[in-house]
Coordinates of C-alpha atoms and ligand atoms in Angstrom, one line a residue:
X208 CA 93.8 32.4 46.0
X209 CA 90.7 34.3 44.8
X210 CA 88.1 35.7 47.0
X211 CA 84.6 35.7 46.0
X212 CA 82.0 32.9 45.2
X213 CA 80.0 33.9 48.7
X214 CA 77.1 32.3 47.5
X215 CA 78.4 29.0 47.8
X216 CA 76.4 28.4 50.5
X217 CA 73.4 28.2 48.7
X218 CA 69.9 29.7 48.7
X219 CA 68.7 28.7 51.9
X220 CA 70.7 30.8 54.0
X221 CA 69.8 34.1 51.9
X222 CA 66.3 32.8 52.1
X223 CA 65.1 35.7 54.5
X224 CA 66.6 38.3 52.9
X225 CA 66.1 37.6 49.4
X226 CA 63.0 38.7 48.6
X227 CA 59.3 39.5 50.3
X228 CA 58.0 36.2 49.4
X229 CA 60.5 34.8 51.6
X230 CA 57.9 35.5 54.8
X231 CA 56.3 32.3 56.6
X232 CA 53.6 30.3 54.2
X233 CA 50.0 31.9 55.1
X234 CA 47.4 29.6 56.5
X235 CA 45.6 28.3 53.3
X236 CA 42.2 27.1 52.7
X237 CA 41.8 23.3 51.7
X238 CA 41.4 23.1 47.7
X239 CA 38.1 22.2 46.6
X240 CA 36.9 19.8 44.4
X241 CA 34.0 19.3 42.4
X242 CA 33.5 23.1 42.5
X243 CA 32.1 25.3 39.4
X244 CA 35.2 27.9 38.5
X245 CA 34.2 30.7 40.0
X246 CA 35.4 33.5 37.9
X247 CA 36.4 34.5 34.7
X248 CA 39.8 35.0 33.5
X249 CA 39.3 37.6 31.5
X250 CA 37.3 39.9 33.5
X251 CA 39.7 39.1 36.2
X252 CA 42.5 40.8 34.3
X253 CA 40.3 43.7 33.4
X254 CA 39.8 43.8 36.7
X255 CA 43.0 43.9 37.8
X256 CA 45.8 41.8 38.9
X257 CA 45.9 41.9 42.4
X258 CA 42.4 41.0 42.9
X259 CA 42.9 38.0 40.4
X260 CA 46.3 36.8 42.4
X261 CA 44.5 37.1 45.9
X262 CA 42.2 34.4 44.2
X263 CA 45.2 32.5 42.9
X264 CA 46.3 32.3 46.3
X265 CA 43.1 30.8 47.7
X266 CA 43.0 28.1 44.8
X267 CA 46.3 26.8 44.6
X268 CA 47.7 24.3 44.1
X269 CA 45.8 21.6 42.4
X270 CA 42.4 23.7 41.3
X271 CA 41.2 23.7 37.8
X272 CA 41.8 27.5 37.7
X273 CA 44.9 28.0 35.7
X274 CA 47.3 31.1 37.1
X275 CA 48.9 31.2 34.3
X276 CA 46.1 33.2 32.9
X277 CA 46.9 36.1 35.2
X278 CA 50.9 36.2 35.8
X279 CA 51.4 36.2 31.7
X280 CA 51.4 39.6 31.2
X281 CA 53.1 40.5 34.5
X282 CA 56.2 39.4 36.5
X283 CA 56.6 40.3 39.8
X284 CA 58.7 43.1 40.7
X285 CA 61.1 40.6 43.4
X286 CA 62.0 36.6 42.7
X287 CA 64.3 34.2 44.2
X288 CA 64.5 32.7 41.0
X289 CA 64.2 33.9 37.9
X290 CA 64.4 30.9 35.2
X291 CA 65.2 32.0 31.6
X292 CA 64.1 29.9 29.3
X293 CA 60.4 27.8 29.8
X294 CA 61.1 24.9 28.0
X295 CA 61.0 20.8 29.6
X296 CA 64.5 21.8 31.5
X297 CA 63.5 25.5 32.8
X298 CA 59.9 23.9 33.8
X299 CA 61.7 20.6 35.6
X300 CA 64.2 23.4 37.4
X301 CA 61.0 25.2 38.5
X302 CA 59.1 22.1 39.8
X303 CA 62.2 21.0 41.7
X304 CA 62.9 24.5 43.6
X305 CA 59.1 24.1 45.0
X306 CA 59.9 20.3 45.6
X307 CA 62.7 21.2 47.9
X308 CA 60.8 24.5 49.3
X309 CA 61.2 23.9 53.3
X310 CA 57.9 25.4 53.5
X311 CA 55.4 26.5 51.4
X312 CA 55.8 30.1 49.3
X313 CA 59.1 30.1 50.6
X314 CA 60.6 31.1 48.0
X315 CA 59.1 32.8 45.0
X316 CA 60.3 31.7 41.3
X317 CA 59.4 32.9 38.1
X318 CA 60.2 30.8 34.2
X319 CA 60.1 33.6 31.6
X320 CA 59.2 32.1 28.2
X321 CA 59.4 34.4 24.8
X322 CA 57.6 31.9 23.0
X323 CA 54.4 30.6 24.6
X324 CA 53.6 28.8 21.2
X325 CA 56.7 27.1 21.3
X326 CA 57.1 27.3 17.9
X327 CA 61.3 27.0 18.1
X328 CA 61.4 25.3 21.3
X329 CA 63.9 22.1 20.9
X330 CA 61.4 20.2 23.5
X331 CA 58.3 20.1 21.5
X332 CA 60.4 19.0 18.4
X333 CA 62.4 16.5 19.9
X334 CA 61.7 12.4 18.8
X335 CA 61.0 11.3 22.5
X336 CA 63.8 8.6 23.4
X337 CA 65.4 7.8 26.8
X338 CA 68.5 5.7 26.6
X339 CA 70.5 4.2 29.3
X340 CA 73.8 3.9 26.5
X341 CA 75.8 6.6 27.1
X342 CA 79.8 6.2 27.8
X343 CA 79.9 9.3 30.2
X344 CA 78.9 7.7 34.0
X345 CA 77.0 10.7 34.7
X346 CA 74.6 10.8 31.9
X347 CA 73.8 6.7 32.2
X348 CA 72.8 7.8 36.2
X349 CA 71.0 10.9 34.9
X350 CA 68.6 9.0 32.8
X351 CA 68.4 6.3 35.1
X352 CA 67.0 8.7 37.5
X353 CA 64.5 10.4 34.5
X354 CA 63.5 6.3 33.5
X355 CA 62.1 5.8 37.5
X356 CA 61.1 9.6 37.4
X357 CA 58.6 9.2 34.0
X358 CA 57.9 5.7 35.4
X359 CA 56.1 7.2 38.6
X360 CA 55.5 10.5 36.8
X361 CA 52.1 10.6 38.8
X362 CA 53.9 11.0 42.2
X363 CA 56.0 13.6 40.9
X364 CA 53.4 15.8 39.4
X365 CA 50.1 14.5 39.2
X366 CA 47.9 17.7 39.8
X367 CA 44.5 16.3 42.5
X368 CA 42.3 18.0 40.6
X369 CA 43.4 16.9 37.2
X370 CA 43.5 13.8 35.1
X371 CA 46.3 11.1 35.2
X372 CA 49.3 12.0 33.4
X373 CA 49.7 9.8 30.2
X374 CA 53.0 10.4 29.2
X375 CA 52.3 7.4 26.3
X376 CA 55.4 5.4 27.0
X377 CA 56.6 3.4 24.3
X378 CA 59.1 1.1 26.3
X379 CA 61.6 -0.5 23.4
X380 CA 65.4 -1.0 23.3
X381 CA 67.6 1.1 21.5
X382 CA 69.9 -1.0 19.2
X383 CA 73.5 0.1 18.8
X384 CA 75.2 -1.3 15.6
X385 CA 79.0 -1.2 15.4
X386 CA 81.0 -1.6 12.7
X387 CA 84.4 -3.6 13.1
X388 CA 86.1 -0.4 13.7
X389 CA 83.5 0.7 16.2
X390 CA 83.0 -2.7 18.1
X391 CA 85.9 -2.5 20.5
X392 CA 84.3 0.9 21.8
X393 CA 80.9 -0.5 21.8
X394 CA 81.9 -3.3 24.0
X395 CA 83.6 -1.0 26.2
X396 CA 80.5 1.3 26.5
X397 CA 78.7 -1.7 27.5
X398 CA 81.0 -1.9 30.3
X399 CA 80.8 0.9 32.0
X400 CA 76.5 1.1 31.4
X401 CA 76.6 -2.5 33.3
X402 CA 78.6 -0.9 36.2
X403 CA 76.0 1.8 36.2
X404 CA 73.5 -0.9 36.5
X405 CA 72.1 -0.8 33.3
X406 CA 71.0 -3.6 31.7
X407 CA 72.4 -4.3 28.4
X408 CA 73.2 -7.1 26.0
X409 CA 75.5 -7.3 23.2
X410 CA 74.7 -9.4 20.1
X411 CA 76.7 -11.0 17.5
X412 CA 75.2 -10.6 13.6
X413 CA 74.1 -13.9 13.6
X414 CA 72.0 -13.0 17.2
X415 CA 70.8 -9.8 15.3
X416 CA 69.8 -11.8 12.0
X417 CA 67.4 -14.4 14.5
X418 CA 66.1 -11.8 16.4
X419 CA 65.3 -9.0 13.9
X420 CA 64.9 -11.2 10.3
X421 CA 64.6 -7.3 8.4
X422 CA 67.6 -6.2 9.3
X423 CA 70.7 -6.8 6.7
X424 CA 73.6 -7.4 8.9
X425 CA 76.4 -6.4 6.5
X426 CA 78.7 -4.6 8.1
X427 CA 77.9 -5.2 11.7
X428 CA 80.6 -7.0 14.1
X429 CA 78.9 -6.4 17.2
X430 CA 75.4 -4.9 18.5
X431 CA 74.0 -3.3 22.0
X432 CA 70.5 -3.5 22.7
X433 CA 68.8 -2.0 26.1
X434 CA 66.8 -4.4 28.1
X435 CA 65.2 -1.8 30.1
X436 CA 65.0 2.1 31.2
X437 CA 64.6 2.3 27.4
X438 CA 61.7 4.0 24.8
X439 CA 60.5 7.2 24.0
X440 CA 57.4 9.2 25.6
X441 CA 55.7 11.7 24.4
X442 CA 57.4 15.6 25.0
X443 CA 54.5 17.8 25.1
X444 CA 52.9 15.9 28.1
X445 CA 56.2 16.1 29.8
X446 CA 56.9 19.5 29.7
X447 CA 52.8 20.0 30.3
X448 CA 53.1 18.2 33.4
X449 CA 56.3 20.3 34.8
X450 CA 54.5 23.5 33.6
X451 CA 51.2 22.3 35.3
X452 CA 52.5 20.7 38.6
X453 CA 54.9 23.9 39.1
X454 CA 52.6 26.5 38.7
X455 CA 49.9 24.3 40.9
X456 CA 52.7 24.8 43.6
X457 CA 52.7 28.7 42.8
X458 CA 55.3 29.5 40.1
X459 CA 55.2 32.3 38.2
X460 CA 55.0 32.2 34.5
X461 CA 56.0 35.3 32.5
X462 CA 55.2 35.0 28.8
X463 CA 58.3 37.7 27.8
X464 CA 61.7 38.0 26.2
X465 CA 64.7 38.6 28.4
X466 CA 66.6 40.8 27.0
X467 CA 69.4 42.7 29.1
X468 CA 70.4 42.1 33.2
X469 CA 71.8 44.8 36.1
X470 CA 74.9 43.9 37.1
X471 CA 76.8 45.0 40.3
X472 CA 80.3 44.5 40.0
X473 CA 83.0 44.4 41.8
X474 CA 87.1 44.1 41.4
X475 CA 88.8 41.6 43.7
X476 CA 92.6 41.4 44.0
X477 CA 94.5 37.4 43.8
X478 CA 97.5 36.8 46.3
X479 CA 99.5 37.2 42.9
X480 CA 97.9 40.9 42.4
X481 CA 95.9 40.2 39.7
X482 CA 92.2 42.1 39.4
X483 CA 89.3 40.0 38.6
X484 CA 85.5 41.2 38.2
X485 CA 83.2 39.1 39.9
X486 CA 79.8 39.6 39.1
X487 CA 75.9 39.4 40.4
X488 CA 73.2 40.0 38.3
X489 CA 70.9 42.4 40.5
X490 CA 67.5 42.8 37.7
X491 CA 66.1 40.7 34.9
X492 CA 65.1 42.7 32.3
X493 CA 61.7 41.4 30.6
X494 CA 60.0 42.5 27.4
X495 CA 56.2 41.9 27.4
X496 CA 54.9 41.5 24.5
X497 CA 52.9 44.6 22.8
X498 CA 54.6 46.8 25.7
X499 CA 57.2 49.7 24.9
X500 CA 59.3 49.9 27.9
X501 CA 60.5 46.6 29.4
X502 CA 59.6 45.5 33.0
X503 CA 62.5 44.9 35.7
X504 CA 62.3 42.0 38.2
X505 CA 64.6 42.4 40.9
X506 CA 66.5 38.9 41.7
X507 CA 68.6 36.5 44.2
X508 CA 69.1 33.7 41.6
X509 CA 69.2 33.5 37.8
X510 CA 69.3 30.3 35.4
X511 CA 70.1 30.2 31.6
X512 CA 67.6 27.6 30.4
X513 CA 67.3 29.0 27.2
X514 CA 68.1 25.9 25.0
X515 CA 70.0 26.6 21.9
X516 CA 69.8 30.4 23.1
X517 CA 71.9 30.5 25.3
X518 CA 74.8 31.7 24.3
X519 CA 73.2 35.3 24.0
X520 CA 71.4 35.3 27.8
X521 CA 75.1 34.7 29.0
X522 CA 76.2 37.7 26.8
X523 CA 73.9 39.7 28.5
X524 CA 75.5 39.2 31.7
X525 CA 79.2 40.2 29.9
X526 CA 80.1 36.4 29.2
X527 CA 82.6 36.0 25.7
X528 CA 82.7 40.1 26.0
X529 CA 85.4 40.4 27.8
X530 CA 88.8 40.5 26.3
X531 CA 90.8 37.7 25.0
X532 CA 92.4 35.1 26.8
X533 CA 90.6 36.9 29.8
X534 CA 88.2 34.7 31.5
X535 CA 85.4 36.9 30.6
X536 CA 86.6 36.3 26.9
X537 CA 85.1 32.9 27.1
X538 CA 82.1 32.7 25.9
X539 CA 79.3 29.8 26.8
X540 CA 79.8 27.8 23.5
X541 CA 76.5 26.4 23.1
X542 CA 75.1 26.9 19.4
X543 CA 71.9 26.4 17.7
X544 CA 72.4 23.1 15.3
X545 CA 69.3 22.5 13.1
X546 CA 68.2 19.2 12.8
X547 CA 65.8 17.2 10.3
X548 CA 63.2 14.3 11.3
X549 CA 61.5 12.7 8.4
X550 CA 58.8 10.4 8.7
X551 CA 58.0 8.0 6.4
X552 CA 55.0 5.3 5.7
X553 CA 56.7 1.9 5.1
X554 CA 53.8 -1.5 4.9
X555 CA 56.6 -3.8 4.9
X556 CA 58.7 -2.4 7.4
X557 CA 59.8 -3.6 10.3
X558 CA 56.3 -4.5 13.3
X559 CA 56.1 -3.5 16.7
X560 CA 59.5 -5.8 18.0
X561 CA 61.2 -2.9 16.1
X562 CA 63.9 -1.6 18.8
X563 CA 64.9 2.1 18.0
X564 CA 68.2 1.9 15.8
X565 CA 70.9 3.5 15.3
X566 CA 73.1 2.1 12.2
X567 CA 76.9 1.7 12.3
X568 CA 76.7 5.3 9.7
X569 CA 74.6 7.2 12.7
X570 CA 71.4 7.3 10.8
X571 CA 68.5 6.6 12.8
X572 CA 65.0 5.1 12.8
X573 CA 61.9 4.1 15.2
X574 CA 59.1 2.8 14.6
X575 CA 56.2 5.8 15.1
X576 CA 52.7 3.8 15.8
X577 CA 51.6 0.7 14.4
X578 CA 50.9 1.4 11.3
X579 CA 53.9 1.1 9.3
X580 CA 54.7 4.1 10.5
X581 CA 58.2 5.2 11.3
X582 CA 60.9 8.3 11.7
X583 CA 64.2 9.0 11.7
X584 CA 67.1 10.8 10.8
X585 CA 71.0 11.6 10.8
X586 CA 72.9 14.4 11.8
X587 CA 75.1 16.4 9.0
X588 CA 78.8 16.2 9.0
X589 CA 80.5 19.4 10.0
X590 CA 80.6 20.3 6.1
X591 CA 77.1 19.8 5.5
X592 CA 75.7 21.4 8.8
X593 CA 72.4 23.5 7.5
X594 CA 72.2 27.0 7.6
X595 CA 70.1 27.9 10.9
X596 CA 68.4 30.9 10.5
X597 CA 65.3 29.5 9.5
X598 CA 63.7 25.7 10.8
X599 CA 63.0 24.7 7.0
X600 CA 63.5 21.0 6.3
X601 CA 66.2 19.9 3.1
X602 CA 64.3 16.9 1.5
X603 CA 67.3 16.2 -0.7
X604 CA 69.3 15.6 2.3
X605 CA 67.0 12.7 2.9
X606 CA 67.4 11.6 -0.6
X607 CA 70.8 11.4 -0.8
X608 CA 72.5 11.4 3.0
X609 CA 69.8 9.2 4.9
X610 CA 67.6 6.8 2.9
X611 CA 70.7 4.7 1.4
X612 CA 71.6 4.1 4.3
X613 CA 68.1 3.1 6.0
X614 CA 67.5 0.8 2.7
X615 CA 70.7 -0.7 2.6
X616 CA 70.2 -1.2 6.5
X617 CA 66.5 -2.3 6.0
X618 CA 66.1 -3.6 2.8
X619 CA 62.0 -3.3 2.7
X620 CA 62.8 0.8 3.2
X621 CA 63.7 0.8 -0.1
X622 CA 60.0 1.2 -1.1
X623 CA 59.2 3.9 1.7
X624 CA 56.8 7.0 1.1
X625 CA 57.8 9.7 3.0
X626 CA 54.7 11.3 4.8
X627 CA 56.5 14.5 7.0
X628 CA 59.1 15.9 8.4
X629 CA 60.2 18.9 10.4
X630 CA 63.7 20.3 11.7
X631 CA 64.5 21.6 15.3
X632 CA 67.5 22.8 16.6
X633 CA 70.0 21.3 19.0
X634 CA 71.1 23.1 21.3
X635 CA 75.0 22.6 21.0
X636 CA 78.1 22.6 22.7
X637 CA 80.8 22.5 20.4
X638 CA 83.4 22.6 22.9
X639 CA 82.7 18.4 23.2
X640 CA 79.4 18.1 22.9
X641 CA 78.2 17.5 26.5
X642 CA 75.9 19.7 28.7
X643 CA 76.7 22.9 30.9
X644 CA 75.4 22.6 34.2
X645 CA 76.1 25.0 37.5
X646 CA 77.3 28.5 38.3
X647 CA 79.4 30.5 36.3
X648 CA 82.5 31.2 38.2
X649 CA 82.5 34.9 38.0
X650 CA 78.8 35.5 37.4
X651 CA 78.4 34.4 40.5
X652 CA 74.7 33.8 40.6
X653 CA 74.0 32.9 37.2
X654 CA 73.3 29.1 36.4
X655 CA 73.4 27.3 33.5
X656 CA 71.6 24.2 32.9
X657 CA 71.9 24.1 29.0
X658 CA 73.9 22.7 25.5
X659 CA 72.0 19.1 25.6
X660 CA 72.2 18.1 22.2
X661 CA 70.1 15.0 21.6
X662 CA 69.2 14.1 25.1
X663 CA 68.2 17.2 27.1
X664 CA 64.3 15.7 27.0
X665 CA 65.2 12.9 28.8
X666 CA 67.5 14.4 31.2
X667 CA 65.5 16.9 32.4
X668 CA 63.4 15.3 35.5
X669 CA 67.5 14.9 36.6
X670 CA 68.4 18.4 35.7
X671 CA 65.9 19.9 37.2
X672 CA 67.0 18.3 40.6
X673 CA 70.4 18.9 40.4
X674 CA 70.1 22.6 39.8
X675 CA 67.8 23.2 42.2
X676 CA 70.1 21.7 44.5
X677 CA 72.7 23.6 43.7
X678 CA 70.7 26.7 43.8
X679 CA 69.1 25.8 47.5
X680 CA 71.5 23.4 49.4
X681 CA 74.6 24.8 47.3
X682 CA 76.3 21.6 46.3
X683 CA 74.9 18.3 44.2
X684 CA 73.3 15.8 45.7
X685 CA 71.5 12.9 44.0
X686 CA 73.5 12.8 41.1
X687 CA 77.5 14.7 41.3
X688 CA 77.7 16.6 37.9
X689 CA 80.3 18.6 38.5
X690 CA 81.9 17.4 35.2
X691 CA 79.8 19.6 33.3
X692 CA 80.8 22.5 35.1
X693 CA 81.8 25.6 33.1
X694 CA 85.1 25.9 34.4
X695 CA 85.9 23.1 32.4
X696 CA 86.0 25.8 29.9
X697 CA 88.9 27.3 31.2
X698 CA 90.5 24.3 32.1
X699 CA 90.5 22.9 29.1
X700 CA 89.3 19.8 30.3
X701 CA 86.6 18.3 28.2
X702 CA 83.9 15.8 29.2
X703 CA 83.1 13.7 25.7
X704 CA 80.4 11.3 25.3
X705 CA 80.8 8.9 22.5
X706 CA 77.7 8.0 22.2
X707 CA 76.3 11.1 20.6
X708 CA 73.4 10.3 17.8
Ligands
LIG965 C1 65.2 17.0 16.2 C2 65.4 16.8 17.7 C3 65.3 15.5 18.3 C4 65.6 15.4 19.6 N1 65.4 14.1 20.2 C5 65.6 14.0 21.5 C6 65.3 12.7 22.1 O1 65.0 11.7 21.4 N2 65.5 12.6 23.4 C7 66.0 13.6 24.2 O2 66.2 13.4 25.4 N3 66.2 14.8 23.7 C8 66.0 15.0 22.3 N4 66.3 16.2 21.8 C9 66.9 17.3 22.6 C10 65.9 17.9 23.5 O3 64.8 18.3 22.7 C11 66.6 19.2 24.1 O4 67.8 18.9 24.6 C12 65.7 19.7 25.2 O5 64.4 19.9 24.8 C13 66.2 21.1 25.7 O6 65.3 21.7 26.5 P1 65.4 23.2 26.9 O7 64.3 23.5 27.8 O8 66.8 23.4 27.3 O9 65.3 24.0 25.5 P2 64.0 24.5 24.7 O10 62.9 23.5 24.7 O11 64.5 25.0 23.4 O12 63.5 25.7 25.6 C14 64.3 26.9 25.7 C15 63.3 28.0 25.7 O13 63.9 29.2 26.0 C16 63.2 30.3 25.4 N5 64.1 31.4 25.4 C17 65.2 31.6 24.7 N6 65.7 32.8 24.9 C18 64.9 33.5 25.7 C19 64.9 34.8 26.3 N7 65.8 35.6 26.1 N8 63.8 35.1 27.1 C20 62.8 34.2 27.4 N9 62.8 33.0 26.9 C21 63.8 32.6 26.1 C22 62.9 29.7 24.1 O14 61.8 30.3 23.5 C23 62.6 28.2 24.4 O15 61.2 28.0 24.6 C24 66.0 16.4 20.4 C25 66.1 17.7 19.8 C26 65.8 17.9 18.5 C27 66.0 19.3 17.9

């Protein structure tokens, strides 16, 4: 047996020791409202730091005065937490560590974000949709959880001082079409959403044909359609709201690259004599931006949030370095995968009944607005996967890969126009596909809550939770998703959805 993993106890025993924020909550004045801000940012900063967090600390949480303005050029020197990665899931992880704080400030957590423009970032160019389909238990309860979660998204992280959230929720169906080779597994699929609770109905091609008089059922045996728990939203408010709500309940935000970790090592014998390094990463290493040297933060906790990214945060901590067939050797197999969106201007096409479809071929199509707006999309076969080094769109692959098959699926498509498009990557797991979420096994407090694909957006209100109670209580909770361990990379066992769009 292997000694080691002594932090399986969670956060909340270390909490006193971990860092100097871990001291009781001071006594805190009562927010105001109504109030003109009373200083200036900027001056604040040229004022210095300290004075400008002491005001932080009077304001928070829920004033109009935004700390972000003051902790972007500067992490603290000590954190609990250190999220890498400040996209919707390193925000949600955030928001749900101060969620489950015992007591206010008791622990201090910090989301470091290279891009503050989000200019790569898969969550500001992702399409929006939350599905209850999936095959794989776990992620049908996951976005059940993230449907109730965006449904009451007020209680969650509605901010006093500022205006409702909108997150402009576009409830619709998403419509599964199986061929006659697929419809065996779509049935099946169905099966196990409905023990989940979902709430799903399967149509025949002559159901389809009444209800959706567009659509050219050629080719379909069998169809799915959501009744509920089902739509898209839009991603920017989402991940506003975590970013908001979490630093309103004193988060840090560190607008800077991570780029290398301190680790303390140490060897540890098996019954069977064989050495193993287990590891704990000790410093965070953060490059500000126009800054030579970078800046350490010293640390109990660390997560790898970093999206399609993340492969090389978990290098930094030695993971896929080590030799072969050693268990350092494997390496967290989550790649960057670009992806296109087109969206196209289409009178004719299909009104505001349209359900969000995805054909028997896997292209896909919603409806974006009312009018006669709509995107969509496919993803490449392994052969034609795009190079990734830059986001660039290939209009041709529209031409030739995606619209046949929308106009053969939606005859009035044949006559589309379209208007835009972008690409975004996908962050990956090629081992099968599904996420990576909890501890590494020999990294012992590094987290991993990454390699989402095409449905991290929606997941992430359930993510968040169930890392942050890994991280505090030191087991799952709410939602068991041990499945997506990474020891499953060692094991060889994989966790496959097969309803991946
Ligand atoms: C075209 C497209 C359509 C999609 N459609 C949907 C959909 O309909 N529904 C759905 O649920 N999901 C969808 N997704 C997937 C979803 O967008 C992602 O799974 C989700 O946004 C992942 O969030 P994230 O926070 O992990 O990653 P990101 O949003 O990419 O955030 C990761 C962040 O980490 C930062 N980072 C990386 N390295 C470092 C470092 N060293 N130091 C500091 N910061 C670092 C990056 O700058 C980035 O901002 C789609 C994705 C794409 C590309």
């Amino acid at each position: 047996m292997i000694r080691g993993r002594r932090l399986l106890g969670g956060l909340r025993p270390l909490l006193a020791a971990a860092s100097p924020s871990a001291s009781p909550a001071e006594p805190r004045r009562p927010f105001r409202t109504g109030e003109p801000r009373l200083y200036d940012p900027v001056k604040d900063l040229e004022k210095g730091v300290i004075d400008a967090y002491k005001k932080m600390k009077d304001f928070l949480p829920g004033s109009s005065w935004h700390p972000g303005h003051i902790t972007e050029g500067l992490p603290p020197d000590h954190a609990d937490v250190v999220i890498v990665g400040g996209g919707v899931i390193g925000w949600s992880i955030a928001f749900w560590l101060k969620m489950k704080e015992p007591q206010r400030n008791a622990y201090r957590v910090v989301v470091v974000e290279k891009d503050i423009k989000y200019s790569k970032a898969s969550t500001v160019l992702s399409v929006g949709g939350i599905r209850q389909q999936y095959s794989i238990p776990e992620n049908i309860k996951m976005s059940q959880f993230s449907a109730n979660f965006l449904r009451t998204i007020n209680q969650y992280l509605g901010v006093v001082t500022q205006p409702p959230i909108d997150i402009q929720f576009n409830p619709s169906g998403y419509l599964f079409l199986a061929s006659e080779d697929g419809a065996a597994l779509l049935e099946e699929n169905v099966g196990i959403q409905r023990r989940e609770g979902a709430e799903i109905s399967l149509l025949s091609p002559a159901q389809l044909k009444k209800k959706y008089p567009w659509l050219n059922t050629d080719g379909v045996a069998l169809a799915s359609i959501g009744l509920e728990n089902e739509g898209w939203f839009d991603p920017w408010t989402l991940l506003n709201a975590f970013r908001n709500k979490a630093i309103s309940l004193g988060v840090y935000q560190s607008c800077g690259e991570v780029k290398s970790f301190d680790l303390y090592t140490e060897e540890l014998r098996t019954h069977d004599g064989d050495r193993i390094n287990f590891s704990r990463i000790k410093g965070v290493h953060v490059q500000m931006p126009d800054s030579i040297e970078s800046t350490k933060i010293e640390c109990g906790f660390v997560v790898n949030a970093a999206g399609a990214w993340s492969s090389s945060v978990a290098e930094m901590a030695g993971i896929g370095t080590g030799p072969p067939h050693s268990m350092l050797g494997i390496r967290l197999p989550v790649e960057p995968k670009k992806r296109y969106v087109y969206v196209w201007h289409c009178p004719d096409g299909p009104g505001l009944e349209c359900p969000l479809l995805i054909d028997t071929t896997g292209a896909y199509f919603r409806r974006e607005g009312v009018g006669g707006n709509y995107l969509g999309g496919l993803s490449p076969t392994e052969e034609e996967e795009p190079d990734i080094q830059d986001l660039e769109v290939d209009h041709e692959f529209f031409q030739d890969k995606v619209w046949p098959k929308l106009a053969h699926r939606v005859p009035n498509f044949q006559s589309l126009k379209v208007k835009s498009s972008w690409a975004g990557y996908y962050d990956y797991n090629i081992f099968d596909q599904s996420p990576v979420i909890g501890v590494h096994p020999l990294v012992e407090n590094l987290y991993f809550a990454t390699g989402f694909s095409g449905h991290g957006l929606q997941q992430s209100p359930a993510v968040g939770q169930a890392l942050a109670e890994l991280i505090i209580d030191g087991k799952f909770k709410a939602i068991d998703l041990s499945i997506f361990s990474f020891n499953r990379f060692f094991k060889g066992n994989k966790a496959v959805e097969r309803n991946i769009i």
